[in-house]
PDB file of C-alpha atoms in Angstrom:
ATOM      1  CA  UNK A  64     199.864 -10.555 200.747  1.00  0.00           C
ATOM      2  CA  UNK A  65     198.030 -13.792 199.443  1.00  0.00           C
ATOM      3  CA  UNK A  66     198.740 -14.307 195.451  1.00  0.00           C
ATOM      4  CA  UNK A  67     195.214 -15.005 195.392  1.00  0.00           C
ATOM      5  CA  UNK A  68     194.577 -11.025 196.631  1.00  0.00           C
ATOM      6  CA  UNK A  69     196.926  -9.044 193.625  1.00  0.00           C
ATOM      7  CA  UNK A  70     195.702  -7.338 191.137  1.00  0.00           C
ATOM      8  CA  UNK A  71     196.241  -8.821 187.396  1.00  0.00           C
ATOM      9  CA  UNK A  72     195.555  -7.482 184.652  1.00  0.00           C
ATOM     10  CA  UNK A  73     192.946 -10.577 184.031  1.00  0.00           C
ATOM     11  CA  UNK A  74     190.642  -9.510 186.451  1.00  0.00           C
ATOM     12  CA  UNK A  75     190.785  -5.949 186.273  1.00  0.00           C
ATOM     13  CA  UNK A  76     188.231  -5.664 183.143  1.00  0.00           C
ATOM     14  CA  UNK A  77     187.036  -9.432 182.206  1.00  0.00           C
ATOM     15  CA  UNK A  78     188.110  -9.509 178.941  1.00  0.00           C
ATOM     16  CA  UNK A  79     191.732  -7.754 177.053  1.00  0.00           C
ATOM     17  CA  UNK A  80     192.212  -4.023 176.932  1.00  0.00           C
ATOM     18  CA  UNK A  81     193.509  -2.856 173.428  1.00  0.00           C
ATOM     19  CA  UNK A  82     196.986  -1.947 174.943  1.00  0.00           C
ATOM     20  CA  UNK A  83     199.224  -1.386 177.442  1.00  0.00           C
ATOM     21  CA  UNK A  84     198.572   1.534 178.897  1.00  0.00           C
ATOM     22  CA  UNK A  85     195.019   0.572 178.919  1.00  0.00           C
ATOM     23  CA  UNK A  86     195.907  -2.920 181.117  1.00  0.00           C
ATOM     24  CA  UNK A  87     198.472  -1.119 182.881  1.00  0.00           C
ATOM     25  CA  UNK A  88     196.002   2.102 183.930  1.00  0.00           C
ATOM     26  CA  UNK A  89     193.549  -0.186 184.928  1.00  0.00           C
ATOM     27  CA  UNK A  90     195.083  -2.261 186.798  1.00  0.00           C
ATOM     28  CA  UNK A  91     196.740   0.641 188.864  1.00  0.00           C
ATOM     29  CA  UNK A  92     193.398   2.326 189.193  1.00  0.00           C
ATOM     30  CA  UNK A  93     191.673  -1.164 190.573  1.00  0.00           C
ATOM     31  CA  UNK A  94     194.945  -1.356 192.874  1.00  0.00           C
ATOM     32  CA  UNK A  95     194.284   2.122 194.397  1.00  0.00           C
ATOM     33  CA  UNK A  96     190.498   0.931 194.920  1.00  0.00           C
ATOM     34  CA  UNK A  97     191.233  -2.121 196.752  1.00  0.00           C
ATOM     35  CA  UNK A  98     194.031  -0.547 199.061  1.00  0.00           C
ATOM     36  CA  UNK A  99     191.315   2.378 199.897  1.00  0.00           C
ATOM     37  CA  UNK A 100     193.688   5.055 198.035  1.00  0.00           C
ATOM     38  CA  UNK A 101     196.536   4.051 200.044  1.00  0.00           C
ATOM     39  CA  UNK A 102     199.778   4.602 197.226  1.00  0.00           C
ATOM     40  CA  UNK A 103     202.526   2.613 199.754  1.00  0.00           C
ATOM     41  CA  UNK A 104     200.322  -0.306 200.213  1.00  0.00           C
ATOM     42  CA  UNK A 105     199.227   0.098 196.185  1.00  0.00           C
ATOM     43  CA  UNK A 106     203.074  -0.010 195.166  1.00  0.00           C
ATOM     44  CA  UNK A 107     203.877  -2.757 197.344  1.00  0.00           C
ATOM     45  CA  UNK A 108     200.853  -5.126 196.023  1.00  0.00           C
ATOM     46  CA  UNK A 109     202.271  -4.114 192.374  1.00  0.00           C
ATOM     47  CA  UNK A 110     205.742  -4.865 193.338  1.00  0.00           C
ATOM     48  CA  UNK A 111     206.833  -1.485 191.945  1.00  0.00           C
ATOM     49  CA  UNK A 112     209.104   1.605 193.982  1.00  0.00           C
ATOM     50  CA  UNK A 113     206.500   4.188 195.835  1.00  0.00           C
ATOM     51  CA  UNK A 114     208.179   6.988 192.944  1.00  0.00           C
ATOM     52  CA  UNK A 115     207.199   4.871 190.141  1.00  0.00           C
ATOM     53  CA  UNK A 116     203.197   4.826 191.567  1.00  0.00           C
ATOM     54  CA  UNK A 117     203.046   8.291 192.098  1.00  0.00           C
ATOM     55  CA  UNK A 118     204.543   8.750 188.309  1.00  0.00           C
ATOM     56  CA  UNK A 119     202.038   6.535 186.418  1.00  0.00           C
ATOM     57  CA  UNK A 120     199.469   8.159 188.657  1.00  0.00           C
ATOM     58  CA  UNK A 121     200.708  11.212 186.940  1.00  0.00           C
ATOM     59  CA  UNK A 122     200.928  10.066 184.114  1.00  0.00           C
ATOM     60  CA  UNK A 123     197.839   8.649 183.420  1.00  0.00           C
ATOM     61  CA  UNK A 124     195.546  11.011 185.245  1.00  0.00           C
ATOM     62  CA  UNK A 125     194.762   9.304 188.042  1.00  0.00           C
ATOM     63  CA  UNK A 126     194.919  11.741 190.964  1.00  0.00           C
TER      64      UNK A 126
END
């Protein structure tokens, strides 16, 4: 994937979340959106294992 196409935690809201869980929820959800929902393609853009996606998913209530 082109570095110009990931996800950071700079464009996810325009300006700094208070903390982070915030950046890191939000970034995740804006991940899911531009993969179209699709978790393997969502953990491989984040560079993170397929188990730890479907955790913070948990986690933070984004199912």
């Amino acid at each position: 994937m082109d570095s110009d196409t990931r996800v950071s935690a700079d464009t996810v809201t325009g300006s700094s979340p208070r903390t982070l869980e915030d950046t890191e929820r939000e970034t995740i959800r804006i991940a899911l959106e531009h993969n179209e929902g699709r978790r393997k393609a969502t953990a491989r853009e984040l560079n993170i294992s397929e188990r730890t996606l479907y955790r913070k998913i948990k986690d933070y209530g984004l199912e």
